[in-house]
Short mmCIF file of C-alpha atoms in Angstrom, two decimals:
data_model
loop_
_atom_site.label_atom_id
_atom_site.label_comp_id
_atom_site.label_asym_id
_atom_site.label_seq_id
_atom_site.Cartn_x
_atom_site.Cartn_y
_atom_site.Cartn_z
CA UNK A 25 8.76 6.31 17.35
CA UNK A 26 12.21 7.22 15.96
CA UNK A 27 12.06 6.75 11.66
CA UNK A 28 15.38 4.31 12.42
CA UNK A 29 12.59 1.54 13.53
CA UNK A 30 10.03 2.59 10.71
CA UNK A 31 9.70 -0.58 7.96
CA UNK A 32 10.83 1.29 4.52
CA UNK A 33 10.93 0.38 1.20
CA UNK A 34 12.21 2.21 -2.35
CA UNK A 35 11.15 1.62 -5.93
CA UNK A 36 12.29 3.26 -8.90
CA UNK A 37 9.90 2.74 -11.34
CA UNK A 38 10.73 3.93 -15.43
CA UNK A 39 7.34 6.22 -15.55
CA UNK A 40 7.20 9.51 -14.91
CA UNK A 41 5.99 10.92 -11.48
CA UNK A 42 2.33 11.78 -13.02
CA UNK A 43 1.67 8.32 -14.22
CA UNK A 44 3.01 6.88 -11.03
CA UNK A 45 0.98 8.79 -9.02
CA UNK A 46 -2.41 8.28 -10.77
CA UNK A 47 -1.87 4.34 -10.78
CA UNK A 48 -1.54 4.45 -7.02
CA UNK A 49 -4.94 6.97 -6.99
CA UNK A 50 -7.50 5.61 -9.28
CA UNK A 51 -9.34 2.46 -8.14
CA UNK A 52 -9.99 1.38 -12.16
CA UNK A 53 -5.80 1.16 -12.38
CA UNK A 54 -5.57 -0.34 -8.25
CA UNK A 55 -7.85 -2.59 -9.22
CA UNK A 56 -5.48 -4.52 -12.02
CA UNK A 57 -2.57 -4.64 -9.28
CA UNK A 58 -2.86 -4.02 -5.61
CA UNK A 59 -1.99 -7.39 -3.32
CA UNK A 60 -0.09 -10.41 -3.46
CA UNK A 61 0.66 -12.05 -6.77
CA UNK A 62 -2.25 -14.77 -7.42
CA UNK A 63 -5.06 -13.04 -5.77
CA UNK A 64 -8.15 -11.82 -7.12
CA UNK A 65 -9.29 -8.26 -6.38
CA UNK A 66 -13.00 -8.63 -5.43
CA UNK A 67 -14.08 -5.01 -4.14
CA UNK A 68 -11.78 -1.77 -5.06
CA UNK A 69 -13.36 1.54 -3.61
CA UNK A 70 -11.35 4.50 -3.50
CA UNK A 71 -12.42 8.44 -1.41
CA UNK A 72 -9.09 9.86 -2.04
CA UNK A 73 -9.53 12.82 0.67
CA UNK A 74 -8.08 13.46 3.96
CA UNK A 75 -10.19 11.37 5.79
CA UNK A 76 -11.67 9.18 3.26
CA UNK A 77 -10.91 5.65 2.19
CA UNK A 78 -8.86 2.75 -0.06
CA UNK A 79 -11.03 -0.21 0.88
CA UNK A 80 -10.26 -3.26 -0.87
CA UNK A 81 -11.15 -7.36 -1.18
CA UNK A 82 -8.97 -9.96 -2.07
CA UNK A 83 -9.03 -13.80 -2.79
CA UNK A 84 -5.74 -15.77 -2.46
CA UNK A 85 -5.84 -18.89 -4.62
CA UNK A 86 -6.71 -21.31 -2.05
CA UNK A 87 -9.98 -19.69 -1.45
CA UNK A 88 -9.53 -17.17 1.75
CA UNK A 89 -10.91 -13.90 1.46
CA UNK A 90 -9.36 -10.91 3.07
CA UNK A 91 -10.12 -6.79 3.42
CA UNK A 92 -8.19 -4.47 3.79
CA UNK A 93 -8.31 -0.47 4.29
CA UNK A 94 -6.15 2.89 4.23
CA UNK A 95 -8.01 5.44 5.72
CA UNK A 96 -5.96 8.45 4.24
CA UNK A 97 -4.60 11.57 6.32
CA UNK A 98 -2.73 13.69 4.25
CA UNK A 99 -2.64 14.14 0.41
CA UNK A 100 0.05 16.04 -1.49
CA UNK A 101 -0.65 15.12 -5.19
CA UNK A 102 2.15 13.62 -6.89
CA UNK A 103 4.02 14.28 -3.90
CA UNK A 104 2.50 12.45 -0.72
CA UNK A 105 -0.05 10.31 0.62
CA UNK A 106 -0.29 9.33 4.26
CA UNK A 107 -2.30 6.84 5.49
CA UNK A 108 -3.22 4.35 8.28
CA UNK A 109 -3.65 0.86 6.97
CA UNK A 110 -5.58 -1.60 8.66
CA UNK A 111 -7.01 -5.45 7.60
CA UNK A 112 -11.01 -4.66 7.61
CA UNK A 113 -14.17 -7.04 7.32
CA UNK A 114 -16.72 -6.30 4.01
CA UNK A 115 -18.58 -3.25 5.33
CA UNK A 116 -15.07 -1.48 6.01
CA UNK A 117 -14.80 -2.11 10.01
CA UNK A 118 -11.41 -2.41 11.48
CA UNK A 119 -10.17 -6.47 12.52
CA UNK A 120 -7.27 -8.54 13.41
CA UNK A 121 -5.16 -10.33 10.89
CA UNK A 122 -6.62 -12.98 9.80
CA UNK A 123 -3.72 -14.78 10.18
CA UNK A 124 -1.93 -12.89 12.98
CA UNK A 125 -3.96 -11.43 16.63
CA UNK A 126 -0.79 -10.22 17.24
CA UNK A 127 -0.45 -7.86 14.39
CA UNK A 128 -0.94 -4.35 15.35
CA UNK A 129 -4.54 -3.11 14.34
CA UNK A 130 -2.70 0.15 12.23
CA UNK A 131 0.26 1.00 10.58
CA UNK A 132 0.69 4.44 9.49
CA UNK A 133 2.63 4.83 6.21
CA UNK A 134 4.16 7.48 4.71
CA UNK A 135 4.29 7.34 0.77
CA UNK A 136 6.50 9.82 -1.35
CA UNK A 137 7.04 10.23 -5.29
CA UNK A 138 9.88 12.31 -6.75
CA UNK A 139 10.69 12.38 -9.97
CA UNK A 140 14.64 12.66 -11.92
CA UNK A 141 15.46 12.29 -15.73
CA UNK A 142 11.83 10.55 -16.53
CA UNK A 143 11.90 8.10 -13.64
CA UNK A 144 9.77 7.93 -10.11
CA UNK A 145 11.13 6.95 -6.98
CA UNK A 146 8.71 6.05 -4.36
CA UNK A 147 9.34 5.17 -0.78
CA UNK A 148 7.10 4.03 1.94
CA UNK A 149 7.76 4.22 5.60
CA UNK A 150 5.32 2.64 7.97
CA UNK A 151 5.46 2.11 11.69
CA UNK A 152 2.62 0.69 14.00
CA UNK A 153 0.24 3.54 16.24
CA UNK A 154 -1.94 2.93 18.96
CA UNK A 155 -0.19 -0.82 19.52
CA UNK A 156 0.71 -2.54 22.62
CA UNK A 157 4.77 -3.52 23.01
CA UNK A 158 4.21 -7.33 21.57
CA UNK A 159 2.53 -6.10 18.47
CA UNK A 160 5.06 -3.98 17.97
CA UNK A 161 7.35 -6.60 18.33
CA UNK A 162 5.45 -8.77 16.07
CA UNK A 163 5.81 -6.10 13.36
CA UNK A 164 9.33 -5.60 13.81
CA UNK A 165 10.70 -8.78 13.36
CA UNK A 166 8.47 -9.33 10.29
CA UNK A 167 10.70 -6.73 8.02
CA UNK A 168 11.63 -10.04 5.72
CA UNK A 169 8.52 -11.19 5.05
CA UNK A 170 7.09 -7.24 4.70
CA UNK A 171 9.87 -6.99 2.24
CA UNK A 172 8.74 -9.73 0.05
CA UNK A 173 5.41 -9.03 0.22
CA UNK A 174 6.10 -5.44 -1.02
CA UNK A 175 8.34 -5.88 -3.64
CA UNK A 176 5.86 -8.92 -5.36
CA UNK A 177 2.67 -6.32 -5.29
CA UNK A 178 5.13 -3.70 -6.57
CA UNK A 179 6.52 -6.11 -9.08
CA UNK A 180 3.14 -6.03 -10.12
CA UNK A 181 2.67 -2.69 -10.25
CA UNK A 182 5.75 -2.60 -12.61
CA UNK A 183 4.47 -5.04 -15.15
CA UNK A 184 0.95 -2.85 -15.05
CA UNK A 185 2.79 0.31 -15.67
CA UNK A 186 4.55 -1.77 -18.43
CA UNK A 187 1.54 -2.24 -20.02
CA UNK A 188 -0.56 0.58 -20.12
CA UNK A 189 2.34 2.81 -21.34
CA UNK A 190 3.48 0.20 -24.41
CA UNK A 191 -0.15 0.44 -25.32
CA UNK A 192 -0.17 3.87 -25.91
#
């Protein structure tokens, strides 16, 4: 898979790399902004290992509960994370989309964090594995709606950050 195909997006957040970093890595801080805008977290377990596991719940407002999971590969601290994300049932099993059987079953994603005059860029790269050529497709031609979907949980993420460092 060449990286030109890869789904990528870039934040610059006004927090230093440190900060950044330990927002994306402890469940107490995922917990207040992970997922779309208007859902409830319900479950927020982090193993932050090679090998261990993000494994979330969420409620959207209309009442439809969904799982998730990043089951993480490689961890560079303040640096790195990779990770295979997947939508999971309650006891952390792999499953469709719950919207989508087309959706490819992972996406591995590539997170880094570098840091310049007090401010953190992060950029994620993600790109199906192990999926057949129409989930692939299915993936690709949902950049727009990836997009979106990004940058509102990220907005979030903002407006957390926002928070906990006026409130020191």
């Amino acid at each position: 898979m060449s990286e030109k195909n890869d789904f990528t997006i870039t934040r610059v957040f006004d927090a230093p790399r440190n900060l950044v970093w330990k927002v994306h890595t402890e469940p107490e801080h995922l917990a207040k902004w992970w997922g779309p805008k208007g859902f409830k977290m319900l479950a927020c377990n982090l193993d932050l290992r090679p090998g261990g596991l993000f494994h979330y719940g969420m409620e959207s407002p209309d009442g439809l509960k969904m799982w998730g999971k990043f089951v993480y590969r490689e961890i560079q601290p303040q640096q790195k994370l990779v990770f295979v994300v997947s939508f999971s049932d309650e006891n952390g099993g792999t499953t469709r989309h719950p919207m989508s059987s087309s959706w490819p079953l992972e996406v591995l994603n590539t997170a880094t964090f570098t840091e310049k005059d007090g401010k953190t860029t992060m950029i994620i790269k993600g790109h199906p594995i192990n999926a057949a050529k129409d989930e692939e497709a299915v993936f690709f031609s949902a950049f727009d709606g990836m997009n979106q979907g990004f940058n509102g949980t990220y907005d979030q993420f903002e407006e957390y950050l926002k928070s906990i460092t006026n409130s020191n």
